[in-house]
Short mmCIF file of N, CA and C in Angstrom, two decimals:
data_model
loop_
_atom_site.label_atom_id
_atom_site.label_comp_id
_atom_site.label_asym_id
_atom_site.label_seq_id
_atom_site.Cartn_x
_atom_site.Cartn_y
_atom_site.Cartn_z
N UNK A 17 7.62 -11.64 3.32
CA UNK A 17 7.05 -10.42 3.90
C UNK A 17 7.79 -9.16 3.45
N UNK A 18 9.12 -9.12 3.56
CA UNK A 18 9.84 -7.90 3.15
C UNK A 18 9.50 -7.48 1.72
N UNK A 19 9.29 -8.47 0.86
CA UNK A 19 8.98 -8.15 -0.53
C UNK A 19 7.68 -7.34 -0.61
N UNK A 20 6.72 -7.73 0.19
CA UNK A 20 5.43 -7.01 0.17
C UNK A 20 5.63 -5.57 0.58
N UNK A 21 6.45 -5.35 1.58
CA UNK A 21 6.71 -3.99 2.06
C UNK A 21 7.37 -3.18 0.94
N UNK A 22 8.29 -3.80 0.21
CA UNK A 22 8.96 -3.11 -0.90
C UNK A 22 7.93 -2.73 -1.97
N UNK A 23 7.01 -3.65 -2.25
CA UNK A 23 5.99 -3.37 -3.27
C UNK A 23 5.14 -2.20 -2.83
N UNK A 24 4.78 -2.20 -1.53
CA UNK A 24 3.95 -1.12 -1.00
C UNK A 24 4.69 0.21 -1.16
N UNK A 25 5.98 0.20 -0.86
CA UNK A 25 6.78 1.43 -0.99
C UNK A 25 6.81 1.87 -2.45
N UNK A 26 6.99 0.93 -3.36
CA UNK A 26 7.05 1.26 -4.79
C UNK A 26 5.72 1.88 -5.23
N UNK A 27 4.62 1.28 -4.77
CA UNK A 27 3.31 1.81 -5.14
C UNK A 27 3.12 3.21 -4.59
N UNK A 28 3.59 3.43 -3.36
CA UNK A 28 3.44 4.75 -2.75
C UNK A 28 4.26 5.79 -3.51
N UNK A 29 5.48 5.43 -3.89
CA UNK A 29 6.32 6.40 -4.60
C UNK A 29 5.73 6.67 -5.99
N UNK A 30 5.12 5.64 -6.59
CA UNK A 30 4.48 5.82 -7.90
C UNK A 30 3.33 6.83 -7.75
N UNK A 31 2.53 6.63 -6.71
CA UNK A 31 1.39 7.53 -6.47
C UNK A 31 1.91 8.94 -6.21
N UNK A 32 3.00 9.05 -5.48
CA UNK A 32 3.57 10.37 -5.18
C UNK A 32 4.02 11.06 -6.46
N UNK A 33 4.68 10.30 -7.33
CA UNK A 33 5.14 10.87 -8.60
C UNK A 33 3.94 11.33 -9.43
N UNK A 34 2.90 10.53 -9.44
CA UNK A 34 1.70 10.88 -10.21
C UNK A 34 1.11 12.19 -9.70
N UNK A 35 1.09 12.37 -8.37
CA UNK A 35 0.54 13.60 -7.79
C UNK A 35 1.41 14.78 -8.17
N UNK A 36 2.71 14.57 -8.18
CA UNK A 36 3.64 15.66 -8.52
C UNK A 36 3.45 16.09 -9.97
N UNK A 37 3.14 15.12 -10.84
CA UNK A 37 2.98 15.43 -12.26
C UNK A 37 1.79 16.35 -12.49
N UNK A 38 0.77 16.26 -11.62
CA UNK A 38 -0.40 17.12 -11.80
C UNK A 38 -0.06 18.49 -11.22
N UNK A 39 0.56 19.31 -12.02
CA UNK A 39 0.96 20.65 -11.60
C UNK A 39 -0.05 21.67 -12.12
N UNK A 40 -0.06 22.88 -11.57
CA UNK A 40 -1.00 23.91 -12.05
C UNK A 40 -0.91 24.10 -13.57
N UNK A 41 0.30 24.10 -14.10
CA UNK A 41 0.47 24.29 -15.54
C UNK A 41 -0.23 23.16 -16.29
N UNK A 42 -0.12 21.95 -15.77
CA UNK A 42 -0.75 20.78 -16.38
C UNK A 42 -2.27 20.97 -16.41
N UNK A 43 -2.80 21.44 -15.28
CA UNK A 43 -4.25 21.66 -15.18
C UNK A 43 -4.69 22.74 -16.16
N UNK A 44 -3.92 23.81 -16.25
CA UNK A 44 -4.27 24.90 -17.18
C UNK A 44 -4.30 24.39 -18.62
N UNK A 45 -3.36 23.51 -18.95
CA UNK A 45 -3.31 22.97 -20.31
C UNK A 45 -4.60 22.21 -20.60
N UNK A 46 -5.04 21.40 -19.61
CA UNK A 46 -6.26 20.61 -19.79
C UNK A 46 -7.47 21.52 -19.94
N UNK A 47 -7.49 22.59 -19.13
CA UNK A 47 -8.63 23.52 -19.20
C UNK A 47 -8.66 24.19 -20.57
N UNK A 48 -7.50 24.59 -21.07
CA UNK A 48 -7.43 25.24 -22.37
C UNK A 48 -7.90 24.26 -23.46
N UNK A 49 -7.51 23.00 -23.32
CA UNK A 49 -7.90 21.99 -24.30
C UNK A 49 -9.41 21.76 -24.26
N UNK A 50 -9.99 21.82 -23.06
CA UNK A 50 -11.43 21.61 -22.91
C UNK A 50 -12.21 22.74 -23.57
N UNK A 51 -11.67 23.96 -23.51
CA UNK A 51 -12.34 25.09 -24.14
C UNK A 51 -12.08 25.03 -25.63
#
C-alpha cells in the first residue's frame, strides 16, 4: 500500500512540474511559431 501512495505522489509532482513548465513565455513562443 505505501508504495502506491508514493507513486501517486510522484505522479502528482510530475503533473505539477508540467503545469509549471507551461509559462506565459512558453505560450507566446508557441503562438509565434503558429503564426
